[in-house]
Amino acid sequence: KPDDTGGFFDSENLTVKNLTNTELVLVGGHIQITFNRVADATVEKYIKDYSPDFSQDNILGSWKRIIDCGGLNDEDNEVDYYQFKPDGECTIVYVYSYGGYTNIDVDTCSWSIDGENLTLRFDDGSLEFSVKKVTSQEMVLIYGNAIRWNLSRVSEAEVAKYL
């Protein structure tokens, strides 16, 4: 709450003093914490750099997801490749490696983005994701309520070798 001096005062245990454009000092018990105010331009740059942009343009291209299958050696895994195309089609390549053997499956679906909701539609159903992060090299999706998918951008050539 503002007090008469232009500072803020809150409860018996926490006092906020010296609220100016440059410094904020919190005094609580025996602990003093100082926060320096940053320029608005710094805050705007942070928001621009770290706010997710879930537009179609940022999702287009090829992405890779590695799933550790818990096998006997480090090569036992599944690598899924997703190619999001501008026409709404998605090609998915599943590369399974286990015990020295590799199996490749290819599937297609359609995809759409609405806000932070990404939908993959297959002939027999769909998958709904919440997009949590998209950068030029990384995408983080949440499936259901808690399953996190970490994807990294790859070249079209890396996917093409399996098609």
mmCIF file of C-alpha atoms in Angstrom:
data_model
loop_
_atom_site.group_PDB
_atom_site.id
_atom_site.type_symbol
_atom_site.label_atom_id
_atom_site.label_comp_id
_atom_site.label_asym_id
_atom_site.label_seq_id
_atom_site.Cartn_x
_atom_site.Cartn_y
_atom_site.Cartn_z
ATOM 1 C CA LYS A 1 0.000 0.000 0.000
ATOM 2 C CA PRO A 2 1.317 3.512 -0.713
ATOM 3 C CA ASP A 3 2.201 5.536 2.358
ATOM 4 C CA ASP A 4 2.353 9.340 2.787
ATOM 5 C CA THR A 5 6.023 9.536 1.717
ATOM 6 C CA GLY A 6 5.534 8.019 -1.730
ATOM 7 C CA GLY A 7 7.065 4.755 -0.575
ATOM 8 C CA PHE A 8 5.233 1.566 0.274
ATOM 9 C CA PHE A 9 4.527 -0.029 3.625
ATOM 10 C CA ASP A 10 3.240 -3.534 4.233
ATOM 11 C CA SER A 11 2.715 -5.436 7.508
ATOM 12 C CA GLU A 12 4.895 -5.618 10.604
ATOM 13 C CA ASN A 13 7.507 -7.924 9.089
ATOM 14 C CA LEU A 14 8.072 -6.374 5.684
ATOM 15 C CA THR A 15 8.780 -2.730 4.996
ATOM 16 C CA VAL A 16 9.449 -1.399 1.533
ATOM 17 C CA LYS A 17 11.420 1.836 1.595
ATOM 18 C CA ASN A 18 12.916 4.212 -0.892
ATOM 19 C CA LEU A 19 10.684 3.485 -3.881
ATOM 20 C CA THR A 20 12.160 5.610 -6.660
ATOM 21 C CA ASN A 21 12.725 5.205 -10.341
ATOM 22 C CA THR A 22 16.115 3.614 -9.741
ATOM 23 C CA GLU A 23 16.015 1.523 -6.607
ATOM 24 C CA LEU A 24 13.703 -0.498 -4.406
ATOM 25 C CA VAL A 25 14.901 -1.652 -0.985
ATOM 26 C CA LEU A 26 13.017 -4.291 0.971
ATOM 27 C CA VAL A 27 13.743 -4.638 4.661
ATOM 28 C CA GLY A 28 12.258 -7.677 6.357
ATOM 29 C CA GLY A 29 13.545 -9.026 9.640
ATOM 30 C CA HIS A 30 17.347 -9.131 9.322
ATOM 31 C CA ILE A 31 17.383 -9.437 5.543
ATOM 32 C CA GLN A 32 17.768 -6.550 3.138
ATOM 33 C CA ILE A 33 17.332 -7.105 -0.591
ATOM 34 C CA THR A 34 18.007 -4.427 -3.189
ATOM 35 C CA PHE A 35 16.354 -4.429 -6.621
ATOM 36 C CA ASN A 36 17.605 -2.088 -9.305
ATOM 37 C CA ARG A 37 15.010 -0.851 -11.722
ATOM 38 C CA VAL A 38 15.765 -1.534 -15.388
ATOM 39 C CA ALA A 39 14.904 0.706 -18.286
ATOM 40 C CA ASP A 40 11.619 0.061 -20.073
ATOM 41 C CA ALA A 41 13.546 -0.732 -23.268
ATOM 42 C CA THR A 42 15.278 -3.636 -21.467
ATOM 43 C CA VAL A 43 11.929 -5.024 -20.333
ATOM 44 C CA GLU A 44 10.472 -4.674 -23.840
ATOM 45 C CA LYS A 45 13.488 -6.490 -25.334
ATOM 46 C CA TYR A 46 13.074 -9.319 -22.788
ATOM 47 C CA ILE A 47 9.390 -9.652 -23.644
ATOM 48 C CA LYS A 48 10.182 -9.703 -27.369
ATOM 49 C CA ASP A 49 13.010 -12.254 -26.976
ATOM 50 C CA TYR A 50 11.171 -14.630 -24.651
ATOM 51 C CA SER A 51 7.501 -14.316 -25.507
ATOM 52 C CA PRO A 52 6.378 -17.243 -27.573
ATOM 53 C CA ASP A 53 5.301 -16.555 -31.123
ATOM 54 C CA PHE A 54 3.030 -19.426 -32.059
ATOM 55 C CA SER A 55 2.515 -18.305 -35.621
ATOM 56 C CA GLN A 56 2.588 -20.807 -38.461
ATOM 57 C CA ASP A 57 5.820 -19.292 -39.803
ATOM 58 C CA ASN A 58 7.762 -20.230 -36.659
ATOM 59 C CA ILE A 59 6.547 -23.833 -36.712
ATOM 60 C CA LEU A 60 7.155 -24.472 -40.422
ATOM 61 C CA GLY A 61 10.106 -26.706 -41.257
ATOM 62 C CA SER A 62 11.655 -29.862 -39.864
ATOM 63 C CA TRP A 63 11.922 -30.814 -36.200
ATOM 64 C CA LYS A 64 13.435 -33.764 -34.355
ATOM 65 C CA ARG A 65 12.344 -35.433 -31.116
ATOM 66 C CA ILE A 66 14.582 -38.063 -29.461
ATOM 67 C CA ILE A 67 12.995 -40.642 -27.161
ATOM 68 C CA ASP A 68 15.252 -42.809 -24.995
ATOM 69 C CA CYS A 69 13.839 -46.324 -25.124
ATOM 70 C CA GLY A 70 15.826 -47.554 -22.122
ATOM 71 C CA GLY A 71 17.650 -50.271 -24.022
ATOM 72 C CA LEU A 72 20.944 -51.921 -23.285
ATOM 73 C CA ASN A 73 23.085 -49.309 -25.043
ATOM 74 C CA ASP A 74 23.036 -45.615 -25.960
ATOM 75 C CA GLU A 75 21.861 -46.318 -29.505
ATOM 76 C CA ASP A 76 18.535 -47.823 -28.357
ATOM 77 C CA ASN A 77 16.109 -45.001 -29.021
ATOM 78 C CA GLU A 78 13.403 -43.600 -31.212
ATOM 79 C CA VAL A 79 13.908 -40.456 -33.254
ATOM 80 C CA ASP A 80 10.793 -38.805 -34.629
ATOM 81 C CA TYR A 81 11.037 -36.226 -37.401
ATOM 82 C CA TYR A 82 8.181 -33.787 -38.073
ATOM 83 C CA GLN A 83 8.033 -31.789 -41.310
ATOM 84 C CA PHE A 84 5.456 -29.004 -40.978
ATOM 85 C CA LYS A 85 4.582 -27.698 -44.455
ATOM 86 C CA PRO A 86 2.846 -24.409 -45.349
ATOM 87 C CA ASP A 87 -0.103 -26.208 -46.967
ATOM 88 C CA GLY A 88 -1.102 -27.738 -43.594
ATOM 89 C CA GLU A 89 0.420 -31.161 -44.267
ATOM 90 C CA CYS A 90 2.845 -32.808 -41.862
ATOM 91 C CA THR A 91 5.108 -35.735 -42.665
ATOM 92 C CA ILE A 92 6.294 -37.755 -39.674
ATOM 93 C CA VAL A 93 9.220 -40.161 -39.863
ATOM 94 C CA TYR A 94 9.667 -42.601 -36.974
ATOM 95 C CA VAL A 95 13.173 -44.105 -36.766
ATOM 96 C CA TYR A 96 13.361 -46.930 -34.213
ATOM 97 C CA SER A 97 16.805 -48.253 -33.252
ATOM 98 C CA TYR A 98 17.144 -51.200 -30.900
ATOM 99 C CA GLY A 99 19.821 -53.843 -30.494
ATOM 100 C CA GLY A 100 21.600 -52.825 -33.686
ATOM 101 C CA TYR A 101 18.439 -52.950 -35.828
ATOM 102 C CA THR A 102 16.684 -49.954 -37.322
ATOM 103 C CA ASN A 103 13.073 -49.710 -38.454
ATOM 104 C CA ILE A 104 11.604 -46.703 -40.256
ATOM 105 C CA ASP A 105 7.903 -45.807 -40.496
ATOM 106 C CA VAL A 106 6.446 -42.806 -42.297
ATOM 107 C CA ASP A 107 3.057 -41.232 -41.591
ATOM 108 C CA THR A 108 1.248 -38.123 -42.785
ATOM 109 C CA CYS A 109 -1.299 -35.913 -41.128
ATOM 110 C CA SER A 110 -2.655 -32.394 -41.331
ATOM 111 C CA TRP A 111 -1.752 -29.744 -38.808
ATOM 112 C CA SER A 112 -3.106 -26.425 -37.603
ATOM 113 C CA ILE A 113 -2.240 -23.841 -34.981
ATOM 114 C CA ASP A 114 -4.786 -21.733 -33.095
ATOM 115 C CA GLY A 115 -3.195 -19.514 -30.470
ATOM 116 C CA GLU A 116 -0.987 -21.841 -28.457
ATOM 117 C CA ASN A 117 -2.918 -24.963 -29.488
ATOM 118 C CA LEU A 118 -1.272 -27.195 -32.083
ATOM 119 C CA THR A 119 -3.370 -30.009 -33.553
ATOM 120 C CA LEU A 120 -2.158 -32.966 -35.609
ATOM 121 C CA ARG A 121 -5.030 -34.736 -37.406
ATOM 122 C CA PHE A 122 -4.644 -38.319 -38.595
ATOM 123 C CA ASP A 123 -7.162 -40.558 -40.401
ATOM 124 C CA ASP A 124 -7.915 -42.327 -37.119
ATOM 125 C CA GLY A 125 -7.840 -39.411 -34.645
ATOM 126 C CA SER A 126 -5.883 -36.389 -33.573
ATOM 127 C CA LEU A 127 -3.271 -35.194 -31.097
ATOM 128 C CA GLU A 128 -3.679 -31.883 -29.267
ATOM 129 C CA PHE A 129 -0.637 -30.026 -27.923
ATOM 130 C CA SER A 130 -0.080 -26.829 -26.012
ATOM 131 C CA VAL A 131 2.890 -24.942 -27.460
ATOM 132 C CA LYS A 132 5.026 -23.643 -24.611
ATOM 133 C CA LYS A 133 8.062 -22.402 -26.503
ATOM 134 C CA VAL A 134 9.102 -21.796 -30.090
ATOM 135 C CA THR A 135 12.434 -20.321 -31.087
ATOM 136 C CA SER A 136 14.467 -20.640 -34.260
ATOM 137 C CA GLN A 137 16.046 -23.854 -32.908
ATOM 138 C CA GLU A 138 13.732 -25.223 -30.208
ATOM 139 C CA MET A 139 10.068 -26.065 -29.734
ATOM 140 C CA VAL A 140 8.482 -27.319 -26.505
ATOM 141 C CA LEU A 141 5.061 -28.957 -26.642
ATOM 142 C CA ILE A 142 2.885 -30.270 -23.820
ATOM 143 C CA TYR A 143 0.698 -33.268 -24.609
ATOM 144 C CA GLY A 144 -2.223 -33.905 -22.306
ATOM 145 C CA ASN A 145 -1.638 -32.313 -18.958
ATOM 146 C CA ALA A 146 1.980 -33.112 -18.386
ATOM 147 C CA ILE A 147 3.886 -34.942 -21.143
ATOM 148 C CA ARG A 148 6.632 -32.638 -22.390
ATOM 149 C CA TRP A 149 7.942 -32.976 -25.932
ATOM 150 C CA ASN A 150 11.265 -31.248 -26.636
ATOM 151 C CA LEU A 151 11.979 -30.788 -30.320
ATOM 152 C CA SER A 152 14.991 -29.293 -32.053
ATOM 153 C CA ARG A 153 15.068 -27.856 -35.541
ATOM 154 C CA VAL A 154 16.897 -29.898 -38.175
ATOM 155 C CA SER A 155 17.634 -29.443 -41.855
ATOM 156 C CA GLU A 156 15.269 -30.726 -44.524
ATOM 157 C CA ALA A 157 18.150 -32.935 -45.745
ATOM 158 C CA GLU A 158 18.304 -34.768 -42.400
ATOM 159 C CA VAL A 159 14.661 -35.823 -42.801
ATOM 160 C CA ALA A 160 14.906 -36.455 -46.550
ATOM 161 C CA LYS A 161 17.422 -39.269 -46.077
ATOM 162 C CA TYR A 162 14.594 -41.358 -44.546
ATOM 163 C CA LEU A 163 11.966 -40.588 -47.183
#
